[in-house]
């Protein structure tokens, strides 16, 4: 059973360009979460999605950031007009249907560098 | 006050030592508690998960939760060099809910 897949693993963008980060959850998981890890900082929640629905986006910056989890295909985190402060590791996690023992399993991350 | 406080270390111990890692939290709504291990430039790996006060043991790892004191711990027995990593505590208010992480403690186990 493949784990959570993220691509690309490394992404370099110049200021003002767009960054698209992809996440394929574990098989059988329908919940996807995105987290950001800034240098010397802990993991911070950004957004929680189920198929075709955004459940909680309380951690998303109000501008330039968006996320989707379409009916078919991976979840996408999109950052428009990137700035140097967006440089970070972005992690996706997935979990199965709700239940007492469900937990979040993380992918390897995408390391975004903004030049 | 941050929601979750974790001493960042670094913590350096000899092989075979017992390691104690701790987090405190302020949000009494947290009901689920997890410990993740993160190797350098990798994703967090789930180690332990619990939703009740008390102890939970898995091999060399024991997770302890004290909800009355808002304090959680992870103990590693017979520590190995391969345990060298950053350990992150995480907690949530419910299942399928966002996780709030501590900053992580960097552990080095010296052979």
XYZ file of N, CA and C in Angstrom:
678
model
N 0.863 -1.188 0.000
C 0.000 0.000 0.000
C 0.890 1.225 0.000
N 0.862 1.946 -1.093
C 1.712 3.122 -1.205
C 1.283 4.150 -0.182
N 2.252 4.915 0.298
C 1.961 5.971 1.242
C 1.475 7.213 0.529
N 1.460 8.321 1.254
C 1.069 9.599 0.686
C 2.160 10.049 -0.289
N 1.748 10.419 -1.474
C 2.701 10.827 -2.503
C 2.604 12.336 -2.711
N 3.760 12.964 -2.812
C 3.799 14.392 -3.112
C 4.774 14.639 -4.252
N 4.405 15.541 -5.124
C 5.349 15.958 -6.158
C 5.076 17.386 -6.567
N 6.121 18.093 -6.997
C 7.502 17.620 -7.000
C 8.080 17.594 -5.598
N 9.202 16.958 -5.403
C 9.849 16.948 -4.102
C 10.577 18.273 -3.858
N 11.087 18.843 -4.901
C 11.770 20.133 -4.810
C 11.252 21.026 -5.934
N 11.005 22.274 -5.611
C 10.469 23.217 -6.583
C 11.153 24.553 -6.377
N 11.696 25.093 -7.473
C 12.342 26.398 -7.409
C 11.544 27.354 -8.280
N 11.183 28.474 -7.721
C 10.448 29.483 -8.457
C 11.082 30.852 -8.219
N 10.927 31.735 -9.196
C 11.346 33.126 -9.027
C 10.164 33.919 -8.489
N 10.475 34.989 -7.827
C 9.428 35.846 -7.281
C 8.425 36.223 -8.360
N 7.143 36.117 -8.035
C 6.089 36.470 -8.973
C 5.542 35.297 -9.774
N 6.248 34.164 -9.765
C 5.752 32.998 -10.491
C 4.720 32.239 -9.650
N 4.130 31.237 -10.249
C 3.156 30.404 -9.561
C 3.785 29.073 -9.182
N 3.365 28.557 -8.025
C 3.817 27.238 -7.586
C 2.600 26.335 -7.434
N 2.715 25.120 -7.980
C 1.643 24.121 -7.841
C 2.218 22.882 -7.189
N 1.655 22.511 -6.049
C 2.123 21.362 -5.291
C 1.024 20.308 -5.316
N 1.408 19.065 -5.567
C 0.423 18.000 -5.714
C 0.538 16.967 -4.598
N -0.597 16.407 -4.232
C -0.638 15.404 -3.168
C -1.639 14.325 -3.524
N -1.187 13.082 -3.537
C -2.078 11.936 -3.706
C -2.173 11.216 -2.370
N -3.362 11.145 -1.777
C -3.486 10.504 -0.461
C -3.282 8.996 -0.538
N -3.146 8.395 0.621
C -3.054 6.942 0.683
C -4.341 6.326 0.146
N -4.228 5.130 -0.384
C -5.386 4.435 -0.930
C -6.442 4.268 0.167
N -7.660 4.629 -0.153
C -8.740 4.491 0.815
C -8.922 5.700 1.714
N -8.034 6.684 1.605
C -8.155 7.899 2.413
C -8.865 8.986 1.610
N -9.823 9.631 2.265
C -10.587 10.662 1.574
C -10.424 12.039 2.210
N -9.553 12.135 3.213
C -9.322 13.410 3.886
C -7.885 13.827 3.637
N -7.701 15.073 3.245
C -6.363 15.596 2.948
C -6.136 16.883 3.726
N -4.927 17.001 4.265
C -4.539 18.182 5.040
C -3.217 18.707 4.476
N -3.085 20.006 4.444
C -1.822 20.628 4.057
C -1.249 21.385 5.260
N 0.073 21.221 5.446
C 0.800 21.904 6.507
C 2.034 22.564 5.906
N 2.485 23.621 6.551
C 3.704 24.306 6.106
C 4.706 24.309 7.251
N 5.960 24.056 6.915
C 7.029 24.074 7.914
C 8.057 25.095 7.475
N 8.079 26.224 8.162
C 9.065 27.256 7.876
C 10.359 26.925 8.598
N 11.491 27.422 8.095
C 12.773 27.161 8.769
C 12.700 27.532 10.243
N 13.140 26.641 11.103
C 13.190 26.846 12.557
C 11.798 26.969 13.183
N 10.767 26.616 12.449
C 9.408 26.686 12.990
C 8.777 25.299 12.967
N 7.740 25.138 13.732
C 7.016 23.876 13.713
C 6.081 23.806 12.526
N 5.448 22.660 12.381
C 4.459 22.480 11.332
C 3.209 23.277 11.663
N 2.711 24.012 10.667
C 1.506 24.818 10.861
C 0.425 24.361 9.903
N -0.759 24.144 10.427
C -1.894 23.742 9.617
C -2.268 24.837 8.633
N -2.616 24.421 7.410
C -3.088 25.384 6.412
C -4.544 25.127 6.048
N -4.844 23.903 5.561
C -6.179 23.648 5.030
C -6.494 22.166 5.126
N -7.804 21.878 5.280
C -8.304 20.503 5.367
C -9.385 20.350 4.298
N -9.239 19.319 3.473
C -10.176 19.118 2.375
C -10.673 17.673 2.348
N -11.891 17.528 1.900
C -12.399 16.243 1.460
C -12.675 16.385 -0.034
N -13.028 15.322 -0.667
C -13.265 15.368 -2.116
C -14.254 16.489 -2.464
N -13.790 17.414 -3.281
C -14.587 18.526 -3.815
C -15.047 19.515 -2.744
N -14.553 19.404 -1.526
C -14.980 20.321 -0.464
C -13.798 20.802 0.368
N -13.811 22.092 0.685
C -12.871 22.633 1.659
C -13.590 22.643 3.008
N -13.027 21.903 3.979
C -13.670 21.778 5.280
C -13.201 22.872 6.234
N -11.906 23.147 6.238
C -11.335 24.129 7.162
C -10.130 24.777 6.478
N -10.215 26.056 6.231
C -9.081 26.768 5.618
C -8.591 27.871 6.540
N -8.759 27.672 7.829
C -8.430 28.723 8.794
C -6.932 29.042 8.845
N -6.082 28.144 8.350
C -4.649 28.390 8.377
C -4.087 28.919 7.068
N -4.920 29.125 6.101
C -4.464 29.585 4.786
C -4.311 31.102 4.797
N -3.204 31.614 4.260
C -3.115 33.054 4.050
C -4.279 33.502 3.170
N -4.767 34.701 3.433
C -5.991 35.167 2.757
C -5.771 35.419 1.277
N -4.570 35.747 0.899
C -4.293 36.064 -0.508
C -3.263 35.105 -1.087
N -3.348 34.864 -2.347
C -2.371 34.148 -3.183
C -2.400 32.634 -2.997
N -2.981 32.129 -1.929
C -2.987 30.690 -1.672
C -4.381 30.118 -1.932
N -4.416 28.954 -2.571
C -5.675 28.259 -2.755
C -5.405 26.765 -2.775
N -6.439 25.975 -2.486
C -6.294 24.521 -2.472
C -7.560 23.901 -3.014
N -7.384 22.723 -3.615
C -8.524 21.991 -4.123
C -8.245 20.498 -4.016
N -9.301 19.718 -3.984
C -9.206 18.261 -3.972
C -10.354 17.779 -4.860
N -10.099 17.679 -6.165
C -11.180 17.354 -7.101
C -11.648 15.915 -6.957
N -12.769 15.630 -7.599
C -13.332 14.281 -7.553
C -12.333 13.261 -8.079
N -11.638 13.625 -9.133
C -10.614 12.754 -9.696
C -9.271 13.454 -9.624
N -8.236 12.732 -9.285
C -6.900 13.306 -9.287
C -6.441 13.766 -7.925
N -5.202 14.290 -7.883
C -4.607 14.661 -6.605
C -5.156 15.975 -6.058
N -4.847 16.218 -4.807
C -5.098 17.531 -4.224
C -3.996 18.478 -4.695
N -4.360 19.723 -4.919
C -3.415 20.736 -5.406
C -3.394 21.907 -4.423
N -2.184 22.300 -4.034
C -1.998 23.555 -3.299
C -1.331 24.520 -4.275
N -1.974 25.648 -4.487
C -1.513 26.609 -5.478
C -1.114 27.906 -4.786
N 0.066 28.384 -5.129
C 0.540 29.656 -4.584
C 0.824 30.577 -5.763
N 0.077 31.651 -5.842
C 0.274 32.609 -6.936
C 1.244 33.697 -6.509
N 1.974 34.230 -7.487
C 2.882 35.363 -7.269
C 3.745 35.132 -6.029
N 4.517 34.071 -6.051
C 5.297 33.682 -4.871
C 6.264 34.788 -4.464
N 6.495 34.848 -3.142
C 7.476 35.768 -2.564
C 8.476 34.935 -1.775
N 9.604 35.558 -1.407
C 10.667 34.808 -0.727
C 10.165 34.180 0.571
N 9.237 34.838 1.247
C 8.695 34.310 2.494
C 7.889 33.032 2.335
N 7.566 32.660 1.091
C 6.848 31.407 0.853
C 7.792 30.211 0.850
N 9.094 30.456 0.849
C 10.064 29.358 0.867
C 9.882 28.546 2.150
N 9.599 27.273 1.985
C 9.290 26.406 3.125
C 9.133 24.985 2.609
N 8.951 24.054 3.551
C 8.560 22.691 3.205
C 7.053 22.585 3.390
N 6.382 22.084 2.378
C 4.930 21.921 2.420
C 4.622 20.438 2.477
N 3.899 20.056 3.530
C 3.578 18.655 3.741
C 2.084 18.419 3.580
N 1.785 17.312 2.969
C 0.410 16.854 2.832
C 0.246 15.639 3.735
N -0.913 15.515 4.348
C -1.238 14.339 5.148
C -2.612 13.846 4.731
N -2.861 12.562 4.943
C -4.193 12.035 4.653
C -4.660 11.150 5.792
N -5.968 10.995 5.894
C -6.548 10.125 6.909
C -7.782 9.445 6.327
N -8.145 8.291 6.906
C -9.316 7.580 6.407
C -10.612 8.208 6.926
N -11.724 7.529 6.739
C -12.998 8.045 7.226
C -12.956 8.224 8.727
N -13.808 9.071 9.236
C -13.816 9.414 10.660
C -13.971 8.183 11.524
N -13.284 8.189 12.620
C -13.350 7.084 13.577
C -12.371 7.349 14.684
N -12.463 6.638 15.729
C -11.624 6.916 16.887
C -10.156 6.677 16.617
N -9.852 5.780 15.709
C -8.447 5.439 15.512
C -7.841 6.087 14.271
N -8.576 6.985 13.621
C -7.987 7.576 12.424
C -6.898 8.561 12.797
N -5.843 8.527 12.066
C -4.719 9.426 12.293
C -4.250 9.951 10.952
N -3.396 10.934 11.001
C -2.902 11.561 9.786
C -1.524 11.016 9.435
N -1.395 10.611 8.175
C -0.138 10.074 7.666
C 0.428 11.067 6.658
N 1.689 11.366 6.831
C 2.310 12.447 6.068
C 3.087 11.947 4.863
N 3.111 12.772 3.846
C 3.960 12.551 2.698
C 5.361 13.081 2.948
N 6.239 12.933 1.945
C 7.645 13.348 2.109
C 7.854 14.852 2.000
N 6.841 15.562 1.538
C 6.955 17.020 1.468
C 7.446 17.526 0.124
N 7.114 18.766 -0.137
C 7.674 19.518 -1.274
C 8.418 20.706 -0.698
N 9.692 20.804 -1.063
C 10.502 21.934 -0.583
C 10.518 23.011 -1.646
N 9.874 24.114 -1.322
C 9.760 25.237 -2.243
C 10.834 26.268 -1.915
N 11.572 26.643 -2.927
C 12.567 27.708 -2.796
C 12.192 28.824 -3.751
N 12.042 30.014 -3.222
C 11.721 31.184 -4.044
C 12.969 32.060 -4.149
N 13.413 32.255 -5.372
C 14.633 33.042 -5.587
C 14.313 34.531 -5.714
N 0.879 33.086 25.137
C 1.289 31.709 25.365
C 0.899 30.860 24.160
N 1.875 30.094 23.633
C 1.592 29.217 22.508
C 0.672 28.102 22.974
N -0.119 27.558 22.029
C -1.028 26.467 22.366
C -0.280 25.228 22.807
N 0.856 24.944 22.170
C 1.663 23.774 22.481
C 3.113 24.208 22.660
N 3.678 23.860 23.803
C 5.066 24.202 24.094
C 5.900 22.919 24.128
N 7.041 22.975 23.452
C 7.937 21.823 23.428
C 9.365 22.335 23.457
N 10.167 21.820 24.353
C 11.562 22.230 24.455
C 12.298 21.775 23.186
N 12.889 22.697 22.433
C 13.510 22.308 21.156
C 14.826 21.558 21.294
N 15.365 21.511 22.543
C 16.648 20.866 22.715
C 17.775 21.745 22.174
N 18.834 21.204 21.610
C 18.978 19.783 21.275
C 19.276 18.920 22.499
N 18.931 17.639 22.366
C 19.137 16.674 23.418
C 20.098 15.614 22.898
N 21.190 15.381 23.639
C 22.185 14.419 23.224
C 22.367 13.386 24.324
N 22.227 12.098 23.992
C 22.305 11.035 24.996
C 23.187 9.904 24.466
N 23.751 9.082 25.352
C 24.522 7.920 24.887
C 23.582 6.781 24.522
N 24.029 5.918 23.657
C 23.267 4.746 23.261
C 22.871 3.941 24.499
N 21.599 3.487 24.519
C 21.118 2.709 25.649
C 20.415 3.525 26.706
N 20.517 4.829 26.641
C 19.896 5.691 27.653
C 18.383 5.705 27.502
N 17.702 6.092 28.574
C 16.264 6.339 28.511
C 16.068 7.822 28.192
N 15.250 8.081 27.195
C 15.005 9.453 26.757
C 13.589 9.859 27.159
N 13.471 11.072 27.663
C 12.164 11.610 28.030
C 11.918 12.897 27.249
N 10.848 12.935 26.494
C 10.479 14.107 25.708
C 9.106 14.581 26.183
N 8.921 15.890 26.240
C 7.702 16.407 26.862
C 7.090 17.557 26.085
N 5.781 17.699 26.254
C 5.056 18.858 25.726
C 4.000 19.275 26.739
N 3.760 20.559 26.798
C 2.639 21.078 27.566
C 1.708 21.802 26.615
N 0.451 21.905 26.996
C -0.509 22.577 26.132
C -1.486 23.384 26.970
N -2.133 24.332 26.334
C -3.034 25.224 27.059
C -4.503 25.019 26.677
N -4.760 24.400 25.536
C -6.129 24.244 25.049
C -6.759 22.981 25.646
N -7.690 23.156 26.566
C -8.295 21.997 27.223
C -9.205 21.201 26.290
N -9.460 21.718 25.090
C -10.291 21.000 24.120
C -9.524 19.896 23.394
N -8.204 19.897 23.509
C -7.420 18.843 22.865
C -7.785 17.492 23.476
N -8.100 16.540 22.604
C -8.521 15.219 23.059
C -7.631 14.100 22.506
N -6.941 14.377 21.400
C -6.135 13.361 20.746
C -4.681 13.815 20.755
N -3.790 12.876 21.046
C -2.385 13.237 21.232
C -1.515 12.271 20.447
N -0.554 12.833 19.731
C 0.299 12.037 18.876
C 1.761 12.430 19.040
N 2.618 11.491 18.749
C 4.045 11.762 18.616
C 4.486 11.329 17.228
N 5.189 12.242 16.556
C 5.746 11.961 15.248
C 7.269 12.047 15.335
N 7.931 11.263 14.499
C 9.386 11.327 14.362
C 9.670 11.855 12.962
N 10.590 12.798 12.871
C 10.952 13.379 11.579
C 12.454 13.356 11.397
N 12.900 12.571 10.427
C 14.309 12.577 10.074
C 14.569 13.785 9.178
N 15.826 14.182 9.116
C 16.186 15.382 8.382
C 15.694 15.318 6.939
N 14.978 16.358 6.534
C 14.491 16.524 5.165
C 13.524 15.411 4.730
N 12.822 14.832 5.735
C 11.802 13.824 5.441
C 10.465 14.276 6.025
N 9.403 13.538 5.705
C 8.100 13.830 6.282
C 7.959 13.235 7.667
N 7.079 13.792 8.511
C 6.844 13.220 9.837
C 6.255 11.807 9.739
N 6.737 10.959 10.637
C 6.296 9.559 10.680
C 5.582 9.334 12.016
N 4.350 8.830 11.962
C 3.587 8.627 13.186
C 4.203 7.530 14.044
N 4.457 7.860 15.324
C 5.002 6.883 16.262
C 3.931 6.358 17.217
N 3.218 7.281 17.835
C 2.266 6.900 18.881
C 1.026 7.769 18.757
N -0.107 7.215 19.137
C -1.383 7.914 19.071
C -2.215 7.490 20.266
N -2.772 8.445 20.998
C -3.610 8.107 22.124
C -4.668 9.180 22.331
N -5.769 8.795 22.927
C -6.843 9.753 23.163
C -7.355 9.687 24.598
N -6.588 9.115 25.488
C -7.023 9.064 26.880
C -5.830 9.308 27.787
N -6.104 9.739 28.987
C -5.038 9.900 29.962
C -4.482 8.529 30.334
N -3.214 8.496 30.690
C -2.589 7.238 31.063
C -1.432 6.926 30.145
N -0.981 5.698 30.195
C 0.181 5.251 29.434
C -0.223 4.343 28.287
N 0.546 4.436 27.205
C 0.395 3.508 26.088
C 1.779 3.079 25.651
N 1.988 1.782 25.557
C 3.318 1.266 25.262
C 3.333 0.577 23.904
N 4.446 0.782 23.173
C 4.634 0.105 21.893
C 6.124 -0.148 21.731
N 6.545 -1.366 22.047
C 7.968 -1.691 21.949
C 8.779 -0.853 22.921
N 9.763 -0.142 22.387
C 10.635 0.670 23.245
C 10.017 2.035 23.573
N 8.865 2.320 23.017
C 8.236 3.636 23.179
C 7.047 3.570 24.125
N 6.957 4.558 25.009
C 5.803 4.711 25.900
C 5.320 6.151 25.825
N 4.040 6.314 25.526
C 3.437 7.644 25.518
C 2.603 7.797 26.780
N 2.716 8.969 27.370
C 2.006 9.241 28.616
C 1.233 10.536 28.462
N -0.025 10.530 28.883
C -0.870 11.717 28.788
C -1.462 12.013 30.159
N -1.349 13.249 30.591
C -1.965 13.707 31.830
C -2.825 14.920 31.485
N -4.107 14.682 31.242
C -4.986 15.767 30.802
C -5.214 16.782 31.913
N -5.174 16.349 33.158
C -5.412 17.297 34.253
C -4.292 18.321 34.347
N -3.075 17.910 33.989
C -1.927 18.821 34.012
C -1.619 19.390 32.643
N -2.345 18.934 31.620
C -2.097 19.352 30.230
C -0.627 19.106 29.877
N -0.223 17.849 30.014
C 1.194 17.479 29.881
C 1.251 16.110 29.227
N 2.069 15.998 28.170
C 2.259 14.694 27.558
C 3.742 14.394 27.459
N 4.074 13.108 27.458
C 5.466 12.685 27.410
C 5.629 11.510 26.468
N 6.839 11.388 25.953
C 7.238 10.204 25.195
C 8.541 9.703 25.807
N 8.549 8.415 26.174
C 9.760 7.803 26.712
C 10.298 6.807 25.689
N 11.601 6.858 25.491
C 12.262 5.894 24.615
C 13.250 5.114 25.458
N 13.039 3.790 25.539
C 13.962 2.942 26.304
C 15.046 2.414 25.381
N 16.200 2.099 25.959
C 17.298 1.495 25.199
C 17.503 2.244 23.871
N 17.713 3.534 23.971
C 17.799 4.366 22.765
C 18.935 3.908 21.843
N 18.687 4.041 20.547
C 19.619 3.603 19.512
C 20.041 4.792 18.650
N 21.202 4.725 18.017
C 21.592 5.817 17.111
C 20.541 6.091 16.030
N 19.814 5.048 15.619
C 18.785 5.224 14.597
C 17.577 6.022 15.109
N 17.512 6.242 16.425
C 16.452 7.076 16.996
C 16.770 8.564 16.846
N 17.969 8.880 16.394
C 18.356 10.284 16.222
C 17.465 10.939 15.173
N 16.704 11.931 15.597
C 15.718 12.578 14.731
C 15.099 13.732 15.524
N 14.185 14.433 14.882
C 13.379 15.434 15.588
C 12.047 14.792 15.954
N 11.650 14.956 17.202
C 10.398 14.383 17.692
C 9.382 15.501 17.887
N 8.229 15.317 17.264
C 7.179 16.329 17.272
C 5.978 15.810 18.049
N 5.511 16.588 19.008
C 4.228 16.255 19.603
C 3.138 16.972 18.802
N 1.970 16.373 18.743
C 0.856 16.961 18.005
C -0.433 16.612 18.725
N -1.402 17.485 18.597
C -2.675 17.233 19.254
C -3.819 17.850 18.465
N -5.024 17.318 18.705
C -6.190 17.829 17.986
C -7.416 17.759 18.878
N -8.434 18.512 18.486
C -9.666 18.574 19.278
C -10.614 17.428 18.952
N -10.367 16.754 17.829
C -11.249 15.673 17.452
C -10.662 14.892 16.312
N -11.311 13.803 15.966
C -10.844 13.017 14.827
C -11.127 13.789 13.544
N -10.300 13.558 12.552
C -10.393 14.308 11.300
C -10.467 15.802 11.576
N -9.505 16.265 12.314
C -9.413 17.668 12.706
C -7.960 18.097 12.555
N -7.747 19.378 12.387
C -6.380 19.856 12.202
C -5.517 19.530 13.412
N -4.241 19.277 13.132
C -3.264 19.017 14.186
C -2.537 20.302 14.549
N -2.288 20.464 15.845
C -1.444 21.545 16.334
C -0.167 20.911 16.852
N 0.956 21.364 16.311
C 2.247 20.748 16.608
C 3.066 21.591 17.578
N 3.916 20.904 18.360
C 5.012 21.579 19.029
C 6.112 21.830 18.011
N 7.125 22.608 18.417
C 8.198 22.946 17.480
C 9.121 21.772 17.215
N 9.094 20.763 18.074
C 9.946 19.601 17.884
C 11.189 19.652 18.753
N 11.649 18.468 19.182
C 12.888 18.335 19.955
C 13.875 17.525 19.137
N 15.061 18.094 18.896
C 16.101 17.393 18.144
C 16.873 16.474 19.087
N 16.823 15.176 18.808
C 17.481 14.170 19.639
C 18.650 13.546 18.879
N 19.786 13.439 19.533
C 20.937 12.711 18.987
C 21.310 11.622 19.972
N 21.373 10.386 19.483
C 21.817 9.262 20.299
C 23.200 8.864 19.819
N 24.175 8.992 20.698
C 25.574 8.763 20.327
C 25.985 7.317 20.572
N 26.612 6.678 19.575
C 27.029 5.270 19.750
C 28.175 5.163 20.720
